[in-house]
Amino acid sequence: MSRYKKYDGGDPLAPPVDLAEALDAIGEDVMAGYSPERAMAEFLRRGGKDQAGLDDLARRVAERRQEITQRHNLDGTLQEVRELLDQAVLAERGQLARDITMDDGDRALREMQLDNLSPSTAAAVSELASYDWASSEARERYEQIKDLLGRELLDQRFDGMKQALEGATEQDRAAINEMLTDLNELLEKRRQGVDTDDDFRDFMGKHGDQFAGPSGNPQNLDELMDSLAQRAAAAQRMLNSMSPEQRQELMELSAQAFGSPELMQQLARMDDNLQALRPGEDWSGSEQFSGEEGLGLGDGTGALQDLAELDALADQLSQSYGGARMEDVDLDALARQLGDQAAVEAKTLQELERALRDSGYLKRGSDGDLRLSPKAMRQLGKALLRDVADRMSGRSGARESRSKGLAGEPTGSSRPWQFGDTEQWDVPRTLTNAMVRQGGERPMRLAIDDVEVVETEARTQAAVVLLVDTSFSMAMDGRWVPMKRTALALHQLISSRFRGDHLQLVTFGRHAQVMEIEELTALDARWAKGTNLHHGLLLANRFFRKHPNAQPVLLVVTDGEPTAHLESSGEVFFDYPPHPLTIAHAVSELDNTARLGAQVTFFRLGEDPGLARFIDSMARRVDGRMVSPELDDLGAAVVGSYLGSRATGSSYAQQFGGWGGRGFWVGG
């Protein structure tokens, strides 16, 4: 048998969550030094281009909370009682003035009682409890006060009772008193640990129709206690939020509810039971209300419940506690407070977090921390490579000359075009793809995804070393993230397009270190002083010697002259300004690089003239090049230089071998 219910998942035709934007943002933050866990939390906090984030939802929760407290005050019931009392007294005075049959002494006594009523509303109501009303209208207004107080007190504890008991009979009130008596007996059984499921079923069988309000029918005693305790605690916070004078008047008036103190006694007994059974509720809090719109006891309690719910939502949306997850956000509460659209936005964030965790882009390390997986690194690398391609295609001064021939031997197969390809197009396959995609539509238009190229085998291999400066100045001057972006883009290009090439990433600060791409992208900024180019070149030359049949390619990214070198003992020598011995060690090892036949390119960051002269002289010494890119163009410069050295004599060598566009100058 099929069952149906209202769909509550937002737009059923909405596309699945798009992880591309999230992964790009997370990758950027990881390279800036965030952990993947924190980077994901930051993206969920900020949101995306067309997706509200947690900060926006939290702001709207705070605005809703402020609206409640600044719009309302808590003396609505007292005001309503005062109005009914004034109406009763006015009607009684009118009756006394009109009744010519009344004894003058009796009239004078009654008028004196009315004239001497206490200015306190509660005291005046109490003083009139035994008054013999001459006016039927006045008596009706006074009875309305007792009825109102009873319904308001019940509405404080049982949402919807004020409306349900409007016009209630004595029989209805007796049923309420009986329900409260049975409820307290059931709660006291629970306190003693002797209640049973049958007790709850018997209670609901007898009184269940009185719990069919907005909160729905509880399925067990715990659900009933949770609902009652939350409401009762909110009622207590409302009392705490009143002024001492308001609180005193209300407590005195409560004794007049339904004309006797019995109701208040039963409710006090219930509150005592609930506080014992649910001590975790906030029974002592208070709020400041400053508005002009008065709230009755039931509505005021509802407002306090709303504030508690908003506070819980604010805590959930902050995600600032240990083990926080988007699944913690109560979507039903969010819909009640901010509307259905807010719940849909939060649900989308939940699905996004779940997709990020379940998609394989994040993996849990041996230490329990999240890390970017190889799959995520590839995705991020593709995005960075696309950015590099865009910058290279728009480079002013880049010549569009093409040379004939292939960069390798044809294999007889074709494959989709990728950035960096120099092979000829496979025209039949390309046109076939376009026709299939367009279904024979005329005129036929080519899209980039239609293009296939002739697959070739590379004629030569390259051994590529990217030396990246990780000294203090790189972090201090904002070059840390661009350096990482560059390394990841180059890694992605070589691993996806030039798989036969060998790439090694070497960082050099006070000492040098070989790193995997995952280590480099997660590397925190290093604040130790020292630029040990000598050690970096030692590691690069060792790598080149391991690949004697490959063309050595050395790419050096730095923003400072060498200030450290590795001594024969293995200790690091540091001095600033650069010591002549440090310079000599770096130059000597660079000469070894040249003897290995390496193609060398230096990428100089910064505008230091002394650094420019030093790098220029180093490049000239080994017949290499120096490029001084703008920071945003570093990735395009390094990738372009690699492609140029990788395809010497081909179109890429001509296109990227000697940039002269804005932001670049070439020496050597």
XYZ file of C-alpha atoms in Angstrom:
668
model
C 0.000 0.000 0.000
C 1.374 3.383 -1.013
C 1.480 6.292 1.437
C 1.792 9.932 0.469
C 2.636 13.092 2.343
C 3.331 16.712 1.518
C 6.733 17.201 -0.147
C 8.911 19.384 2.081
C 12.203 19.379 0.218
C 11.999 22.711 -1.595
C 11.889 22.801 -5.374
C 11.605 19.166 -6.559
C 12.897 20.200 -9.988
C 15.966 22.004 -8.630
C 19.301 20.609 -9.888
C 21.565 18.666 -7.529
C 23.937 20.746 -5.449
C 26.933 21.985 -7.445
C 30.187 21.143 -5.706
C 32.445 23.012 -8.139
C 32.071 26.420 -6.495
C 32.426 24.923 -3.023
C 35.560 22.985 -3.955
C 37.180 26.050 -5.511
C 36.505 28.095 -2.377
C 37.608 25.306 -0.033
C 40.780 24.771 -2.048
C 41.624 28.480 -1.885
C 41.198 28.513 1.895
C 43.228 25.321 2.311
C 46.080 26.872 0.357
C 45.771 29.967 2.555
C 46.458 27.772 5.578
C 43.000 26.601 6.677
C 42.340 22.970 7.466
C 39.842 21.354 5.049
C 37.367 21.070 7.935
C 37.615 24.784 8.663
C 37.612 25.670 4.972
C 34.371 23.738 4.475
C 32.862 25.440 7.521
C 33.890 28.841 6.150
C 32.219 28.151 2.802
C 29.015 27.029 4.511
C 29.200 30.173 6.622
C 29.679 32.525 3.654
C 27.478 30.671 1.185
C 27.905 30.706 -2.573
C 27.090 33.027 -5.422
C 23.405 32.045 -5.474
C 23.198 30.298 -2.110
C 22.566 31.906 1.273
C 25.096 30.885 3.901
C 24.865 30.308 7.635
C 25.840 33.910 8.376
C 22.850 35.195 6.417
C 20.457 32.797 8.163
C 21.926 33.709 11.558
C 21.474 37.415 10.779
C 17.803 36.842 9.967
C 17.361 34.845 13.190
C 18.853 37.752 15.174
C 16.556 40.237 13.399
C 13.515 38.073 14.161
C 14.505 37.921 17.820
C 14.947 41.679 17.995
C 11.582 42.205 16.325
C 9.791 40.147 19.020
C 11.392 41.930 21.978
C 11.123 45.449 20.525
C 7.536 45.084 19.345
C 5.869 43.598 22.438
C 5.524 44.031 26.168
C 4.238 41.548 28.747
C 1.396 43.425 30.440
C -1.259 42.518 27.871
C -3.296 40.428 30.327
C -3.060 43.091 33.026
C -4.221 45.716 30.537
C -7.128 43.544 29.419
C -8.162 42.869 33.037
C -7.934 46.589 33.803
C -10.159 47.412 30.829
C -12.792 44.829 31.869
C -12.651 46.117 35.456
C -13.111 49.728 34.310
C -16.046 48.664 32.117
C -17.645 46.788 35.034
C -17.256 49.743 37.440
C -18.554 52.211 34.837
C -21.607 50.038 34.095
C -22.279 49.668 37.849
C -22.078 53.418 38.453
C -24.507 53.983 35.592
C -26.950 51.462 37.031
C -26.714 53.037 40.502
C -27.475 56.461 39.024
C -30.456 55.221 37.021
C -32.092 52.929 39.625
C -34.639 55.188 41.365
C -36.064 52.274 43.346
C -32.796 51.662 45.212
C -32.558 52.760 48.826
C -30.407 55.898 49.091
C -28.364 54.394 51.906
C -27.646 51.250 49.897
C -26.719 53.382 46.877
C -24.340 55.501 48.946
C -22.685 52.406 50.442
C -22.171 50.857 47.027
C -20.785 54.108 45.580
C -18.405 54.377 48.534
C -17.112 50.832 47.842
C -16.502 51.730 44.213
C -14.853 55.049 45.114
C -12.489 53.384 47.568
C -11.283 50.567 45.285
C -7.538 50.015 45.425
C -5.527 51.508 42.547
C -3.980 48.047 42.212
C -5.867 46.068 39.592
C -5.348 42.778 41.424
C -6.462 44.222 44.764
C -9.517 45.855 43.173
C -10.573 42.564 41.569
C -10.153 40.812 44.916
C -12.143 43.507 46.757
C -15.032 43.097 44.333
C -15.171 39.303 44.720
C -18.043 39.552 47.198
C -19.645 42.702 45.753
C -23.362 42.336 44.933
C -23.574 43.793 41.465
C -26.660 45.814 40.682
C -25.870 45.890 36.959
C -26.082 42.636 34.982
C -23.669 44.112 32.451
C -21.173 44.928 35.209
C -21.534 41.403 36.653
C -20.892 39.944 33.173
C -17.733 42.038 32.745
C -16.456 40.951 36.151
C -17.146 37.279 35.394
C -15.237 37.762 32.146
C -12.202 38.747 34.222
C -12.274 35.439 36.113
C -12.868 33.520 32.897
C -10.066 35.389 31.100
C -7.581 34.713 33.902
C -8.421 31.017 33.912
C -8.073 30.697 30.133
C -4.838 32.712 30.085
C -3.271 30.621 32.845
C -4.197 27.428 31.014
C -2.965 28.884 27.714
C 0.381 29.491 29.358
C 0.770 25.742 29.902
C -1.347 24.302 27.078
C -1.033 26.150 23.780
C -4.458 26.956 22.286
C -6.484 26.626 25.506
C -7.484 30.307 25.567
C -9.430 29.938 22.342
C -10.639 26.410 23.072
C -12.238 27.412 26.396
C -13.878 30.611 25.216
C -17.494 30.407 26.344
C -16.741 27.289 28.380
C -19.353 25.904 30.755
C -18.910 24.802 34.346
C -18.832 21.240 33.013
C -15.906 22.163 30.715
C -14.028 23.700 33.639
C -14.650 20.636 35.748
C -13.195 18.490 32.949
C -10.056 20.673 32.934
C -9.633 20.303 36.686
C -10.062 16.550 36.384
C -7.448 16.421 33.563
C -4.970 18.402 35.675
C -5.511 16.110 38.645
C -4.972 12.988 36.519
C -1.942 14.558 34.814
C -0.268 15.392 38.103
C -0.886 11.868 39.361
C 0.709 10.492 36.166
C 3.738 12.817 36.512
C 4.157 11.889 40.148
C 4.115 8.211 39.201
C 6.961 8.935 36.782
C 8.875 10.773 39.529
C 8.512 7.650 41.667
C 9.419 5.355 38.752
C 6.209 3.348 38.936
C 4.376 4.549 35.822
C 3.591 2.182 32.949
C 2.716 2.508 29.279
C -0.835 1.574 30.205
C -1.030 4.577 32.528
C -0.191 6.902 29.646
C -2.647 5.176 27.290
C -5.396 5.401 29.879
C -4.693 9.080 30.409
C -4.750 9.877 26.679
C -7.849 7.754 26.183
C -9.633 9.879 28.770
C -8.168 13.337 28.022
C -6.535 13.038 24.585
C -8.969 15.458 22.940
C -7.511 18.245 25.098
C -4.020 17.691 23.591
C -4.967 17.945 19.923
C -3.575 21.481 19.682
C -0.799 23.005 17.545
C 1.845 20.701 19.058
C 0.027 17.553 17.946
C -0.754 14.389 19.878
C 2.137 13.061 22.001
C 2.949 9.398 21.388
C 4.353 8.643 24.837
C 4.790 10.226 28.247
C 8.273 11.561 27.445
C 6.967 13.477 24.432
C 4.152 14.868 26.577
C 6.563 15.922 29.326
C 8.940 17.529 26.813
C 6.139 19.629 25.352
C 4.686 20.611 28.722
C 8.078 21.384 30.277
C 9.137 23.620 27.396
C 5.888 25.570 27.680
C 5.978 25.746 31.490
C 9.616 26.879 31.493
C 8.734 29.612 28.990
C 5.861 30.675 31.281
C 8.309 30.914 34.177
C 10.735 32.974 32.072
C 7.855 35.271 31.185
C 7.143 35.851 34.880
C 10.853 36.467 35.464
C 10.822 39.027 32.647
C 8.068 41.122 34.245
C 8.660 43.978 36.629
C 8.211 43.091 40.332
C 4.985 45.102 40.360
C 3.565 43.322 37.317
C 4.563 39.937 38.712
C 2.948 40.657 42.079
C -0.311 41.799 40.504
C -0.459 38.773 38.244
C 0.123 36.341 41.107
C -2.642 37.978 43.112
C -5.008 37.921 40.134
C -4.276 34.243 39.510
C -6.192 33.342 42.647
C -9.347 34.671 40.946
C -9.010 32.365 37.917
C -12.352 30.677 37.336
C -13.475 32.161 40.658
C -11.291 29.993 42.941
C -7.602 29.295 43.710
C -7.971 25.611 42.737
C -6.704 26.073 39.150
C -3.580 27.919 40.292
C -2.879 25.226 42.849
C -3.087 22.463 40.250
C -0.822 24.397 37.835
C 1.737 25.062 40.587
C 1.725 21.339 41.377
C 2.273 20.536 37.689
C 5.148 23.051 37.436
C 6.818 21.449 40.441
C 6.552 18.000 38.857
C 7.872 19.183 35.511
C 10.844 21.020 37.047
C 11.803 17.818 38.848
C 11.393 15.687 35.717
C 12.973 18.139 33.248
C 15.592 20.171 35.187
C 17.525 20.831 31.977
C 14.962 23.369 30.778
C 15.715 27.044 31.399
C 13.499 27.837 34.390
C 15.368 30.932 35.559
C 16.015 32.998 32.423
C 14.421 36.318 31.543
C 14.084 38.711 28.610
C 13.766 42.461 28.124
C 10.686 43.563 26.178
C 10.419 47.210 25.155
C 7.537 47.401 22.669
C 4.054 48.868 22.890
C 1.998 45.831 21.816
C 0.849 43.987 24.933
C 0.937 40.211 25.082
C -1.391 38.062 27.115
C -0.083 35.258 29.281
C -0.515 32.613 26.590
C 0.863 34.741 23.757
C 3.666 35.992 25.987
C 4.618 32.432 26.833
C 4.548 31.637 23.116
C 6.858 34.604 22.501
C 9.264 33.293 25.131
C 9.147 29.876 23.448
C 9.908 31.577 20.139
C 12.877 33.351 21.699
C 14.179 30.078 23.128
C 13.763 28.427 19.735
C 15.549 31.334 18.048
C 18.407 31.078 20.554
C 18.720 27.360 19.815
C 18.736 28.094 16.073
C 21.413 30.751 16.535
C 23.558 28.193 18.347
C 22.947 25.560 15.651
C 23.736 28.010 12.846
C 26.929 29.170 14.552
C 28.361 25.617 14.239
C 30.861 26.726 16.879
C 30.636 23.716 19.193
C 32.578 20.476 18.975
C 31.329 17.987 16.397
C 28.936 20.509 14.823
C 27.193 19.360 11.634
C 24.637 20.983 9.373
C 22.242 18.144 10.266
C 22.012 19.764 13.721
C 19.958 22.642 12.290
C 16.257 22.153 13.067
C 14.597 22.773 9.695
C 11.069 22.710 11.157
C 11.997 25.375 13.713
C 13.672 27.441 10.995
C 10.518 27.259 8.858
C 8.364 28.330 11.823
C 10.546 31.320 12.603
C 11.803 32.502 9.188
C 9.515 30.816 6.671
C 9.754 27.856 4.324
C 12.382 29.446 2.046
C 14.871 29.712 4.912
C 14.382 26.014 5.642
C 14.987 25.191 1.964
C 18.222 27.234 2.017
C 19.426 25.451 5.150
C 18.512 22.071 3.684
C 20.563 22.894 0.591
C 23.539 23.634 2.854
C 22.953 20.301 4.610
C 22.948 18.492 1.272
C 26.073 20.377 0.223
C 27.946 19.398 3.378
C 26.789 15.796 3.027
C 27.834 15.709 -0.632
C 31.268 17.125 0.218
C 31.800 14.490 2.893
C 30.388 11.601 0.858
C 31.732 12.466 -2.584
C 35.309 11.451 -1.919
C 36.646 15.010 -2.136
C 37.466 15.018 1.573
C 39.093 12.114 3.372
C 39.803 11.414 7.004
C 43.504 11.105 7.816
C 45.107 8.769 10.330
C 44.982 11.598 12.874
C 41.223 11.941 12.385
C 41.418 15.285 10.568
C 39.842 15.895 7.172
C 42.134 16.357 4.177
C 41.636 17.103 0.508
C 41.619 13.785 -1.339
C 43.532 13.206 -4.607
C 40.162 13.519 -6.353
C 39.673 16.966 -4.832
C 43.225 17.968 -5.714
C 42.575 17.038 -9.350
C 39.332 19.003 -9.385
C 41.009 22.044 -7.859
C 43.953 21.685 -10.221
C 41.600 21.651 -13.208
C 39.984 24.880 -12.008
C 43.369 26.544 -11.557
C 44.502 25.288 -14.956
C 41.385 26.775 -16.555
C 42.235 30.099 -14.951
C 45.795 29.826 -16.255
C 44.485 29.069 -19.750
C 42.206 32.111 -19.644
C 45.081 34.356 -18.620
C 47.392 32.917 -21.260
C 44.799 33.255 -24.021
C 44.349 36.910 -23.160
C 48.052 37.682 -22.872
C 48.937 40.787 -24.862
C 52.038 40.392 -27.005
C 51.648 36.621 -27.346
C 52.148 35.681 -30.984
C 49.603 33.345 -32.548
C 52.014 31.728 -34.991
C 51.611 27.996 -35.529
C 54.053 25.480 -36.922
C 53.071 22.356 -38.792
C 53.709 18.866 -37.585
C 52.909 16.903 -34.488
C 54.554 16.993 -31.079
C 54.825 13.204 -31.157
C 54.126 10.072 -33.180
C 50.424 9.333 -34.007
C 48.947 6.310 -32.220
C 46.000 5.909 -34.612
C 43.491 7.043 -31.967
C 41.935 10.351 -31.033
C 40.881 11.880 -27.750
C 39.076 15.015 -26.489
C 41.124 18.205 -26.656
C 42.649 19.350 -23.367
C 44.397 22.527 -22.412
C 48.045 22.320 -23.466
C 47.483 20.076 -26.511
C 49.599 20.838 -29.586
C 48.371 17.913 -31.695
C 46.385 18.300 -34.898
C 42.601 18.105 -34.799
C 40.913 14.864 -35.793
C 38.508 16.663 -38.140
C 36.107 13.753 -38.885
C 35.648 12.947 -35.206
C 35.226 16.638 -34.346
C 32.530 17.185 -36.982
C 30.752 13.960 -36.003
C 30.613 15.081 -32.367
C 29.116 18.414 -33.400
C 26.462 16.796 -35.595
C 25.449 14.297 -32.895
C 25.199 17.054 -30.319
C 23.074 19.303 -32.566
C 20.950 16.501 -33.984
C 21.494 17.585 -37.580
C 20.535 21.212 -36.913
C 21.789 23.714 -39.472
C 23.978 25.650 -39.550
C 26.352 23.410 -37.640
C 28.317 25.170 -34.869
C 31.386 23.764 -33.182
C 31.745 23.812 -29.395
C 34.990 23.289 -27.522
C 33.697 19.948 -26.188
C 33.318 18.685 -29.783
C 37.022 18.970 -30.570
C 39.139 15.818 -30.658
C 42.849 15.696 -31.472
C 45.107 13.047 -32.942
C 46.622 11.113 -30.055
C 50.408 10.936 -30.120
C 53.218 9.433 -28.140
C 55.670 11.956 -26.794
C 59.026 11.842 -28.530
C 60.933 13.044 -25.464
C 60.419 13.147 -21.735
C 61.167 16.002 -19.378
C 62.329 15.964 -15.774
C 60.826 19.104 -14.266
C 61.720 20.627 -10.913
C 59.686 23.522 -9.540
C 61.657 25.282 -6.830
C 59.367 27.519 -4.748
C 60.616 30.003 -2.179
C 58.966 29.464 1.241
C 60.939 32.076 3.153
C 59.542 34.635 5.597
C 59.064 37.324 2.946
C 56.846 35.104 0.752
C 54.299 34.809 3.560
C 54.699 38.399 4.731
C 54.117 39.942 1.292
C 51.071 37.874 0.316
C 52.825 35.558 -2.160
C 52.079 32.309 -0.334
C 48.757 31.404 -1.957
C 49.749 32.407 -5.530
C 52.837 30.192 -5.118
C 50.645 27.228 -4.142
C 48.179 27.893 -6.955
C 51.051 27.867 -9.409
C 52.432 24.570 -8.128
C 49.018 22.896 -8.260
C 48.263 24.143 -11.786
C 51.617 22.854 -13.074
C 51.139 19.551 -11.263
C 47.684 19.128 -12.797
C 48.945 19.890 -16.316
C 51.821 17.415 -16.133
C 49.852 14.647 -14.399
C 46.912 14.878 -16.806
C 48.472 15.902 -20.112
C 52.192 15.061 -20.012
C 52.119 11.864 -17.984
C 55.489 10.788 -19.315
C 57.190 13.776 -17.706
C 58.560 13.647 -14.179
C 57.778 16.483 -11.754
C 59.345 17.198 -8.405
C 58.250 20.025 -6.103
C 60.950 21.468 -3.868
C 60.423 24.166 -1.236
C 63.358 26.219 -0.035
C 63.332 28.459 3.011
C 65.993 28.140 5.684
C 66.484 24.654 4.230
C 65.029 22.831 1.222
C 62.572 19.944 1.185
C 60.949 17.702 -1.446
C 57.168 17.747 -1.080
C 54.172 16.001 -2.560
C 51.515 18.317 -3.948
C 49.132 17.502 -1.048
C 51.811 18.559 1.451
C 52.582 21.765 -0.386
C 48.982 22.893 -0.767
C 48.367 22.287 2.952
C 51.641 23.933 4.024
C 51.200 26.667 6.629
C 53.083 29.919 6.163
C 56.631 29.691 7.459
C 58.025 32.631 9.345
C 61.658 31.496 9.694
C 64.126 33.728 7.871
C 66.389 32.263 5.228
C 66.426 31.619 1.465
C 68.504 28.492 0.874
C 68.625 28.337 -2.944
C 71.823 26.274 -2.674
C 70.044 23.397 -0.902
C 67.130 23.593 -3.351
C 69.495 23.303 -6.335
C 71.234 20.331 -4.715
C 67.908 18.481 -4.526
C 66.977 19.516 -8.078
C 70.255 18.229 -9.519
C 69.870 14.976 -7.617
C 66.434 14.560 -9.264
C 67.826 15.337 -12.729
C 70.555 12.687 -12.307
C 67.867 10.093 -11.476
C 66.348 10.717 -14.930
C 69.361 10.830 -17.266
C 67.281 10.248 -20.424
C 64.855 13.115 -19.745
C 65.257 16.790 -20.640
C 65.951 18.690 -17.370
C 63.701 21.731 -16.828
C 64.260 23.966 -13.794
C 61.668 26.570 -12.772
C 62.594 28.779 -9.804
C 60.063 31.053 -8.052
C 61.658 33.429 -5.538
C 61.388 36.900 -4.066
C 64.810 37.189 -2.454
C 68.537 36.683 -2.868
C 70.111 33.599 -1.232
C 70.737 34.175 2.470
C 71.474 30.579 3.527
C 73.443 27.598 2.276
C 74.089 24.029 3.332
C 77.550 23.349 4.720
C 79.426 20.061 4.363
C 78.471 19.153 7.937
C 74.809 19.332 7.005
C 74.257 22.456 9.093
C 72.552 25.513 7.631
C 74.563 28.735 7.463
C 72.443 31.935 7.507
C 73.480 35.569 7.172
C 71.866 38.794 6.013
C 72.790 40.647 3.879
C 73.792 37.683 1.710
C 77.257 36.409 2.586
C 79.686 36.000 -0.380
C 80.145 32.361 0.580
C 76.366 31.759 0.315
C 76.318 33.362 -3.137
C 79.307 31.243 -4.189
C 77.608 28.005 -3.105
C 74.414 28.902 -5.007
C 76.325 29.853 -8.176
C 78.446 26.699 -8.029
C 75.391 24.437 -7.796
C 73.644 26.381 -10.571
C 76.693 25.681 -12.777
C 76.143 21.976 -12.065
C 72.551 22.412 -13.218
C 73.771 23.917 -16.479
C 76.259 21.066 -17.013
C 73.305 18.665 -16.762
C 71.764 20.502 -19.727
C 68.808 21.975 -17.838
C 66.619 24.709 -19.302
C 66.384 27.262 -16.478
C 63.789 29.968 -15.878
C 63.748 32.275 -12.850
C 60.471 33.917 -11.814
C 61.264 37.043 -9.831
C 58.573 38.353 -7.465
C 58.792 41.877 -6.129
C 60.443 45.062 -7.331
C 63.793 44.929 -5.499
C 66.433 46.240 -7.990
C 69.210 44.318 -6.237
C 67.275 41.060 -6.603
C 66.595 41.862 -10.264
C 70.311 42.339 -10.983
C 71.234 39.148 -9.122
C 68.594 36.956 -10.819
C 69.438 38.453 -14.213
C 73.096 37.600 -13.773
C 72.231 34.053 -12.632
C 69.969 33.531 -15.673
C 72.606 34.846 -18.088
C 75.218 32.598 -16.524
C 73.311 29.441 -17.529
C 71.784 30.820 -20.735
C 68.400 30.844 -19.005
C 65.639 33.374 -18.666
C 64.225 35.683 -16.020
C 60.518 36.510 -15.956
C 59.025 39.089 -13.596
C 55.255 38.457 -13.624
C 52.556 40.259 -11.743
C 51.502 38.117 -8.787
C 48.149 37.172 -10.370
C 49.968 36.044 -13.522
C 52.515 33.811 -11.799
C 50.664 30.586 -12.683
C 50.329 31.562 -16.332
C 54.016 32.498 -16.472
C 55.254 29.227 -14.971
C 52.923 27.001 -17.006
C 53.736 28.917 -20.180
C 57.451 28.571 -19.540
C 57.089 24.828 -18.976
C 55.099 24.407 -22.191
C 57.698 26.422 -24.052
C 60.597 24.324 -22.802
C 58.546 21.137 -23.199
C 57.763 21.819 -26.850
C 61.010 23.424 -27.980
C 60.815 24.199 -31.661
C 57.036 23.837 -31.758
C 54.240 26.354 -31.656
C 54.389 26.646 -27.872
C 58.073 27.499 -27.950
C 57.276 30.310 -30.338
C 54.225 31.452 -28.449
C 55.554 31.431 -24.898
C 59.320 31.637 -25.347
C 59.629 35.407 -25.110
C 56.713 37.228 -23.617
C 56.908 40.968 -23.765
C 53.418 41.833 -22.628
C 52.486 44.111 -19.774
C 53.867 42.943 -16.430
C 56.663 40.852 -17.951
C 60.245 41.455 -18.925
C 62.692 38.843 -20.044
C 66.436 38.781 -19.587
C 69.179 36.367 -20.558
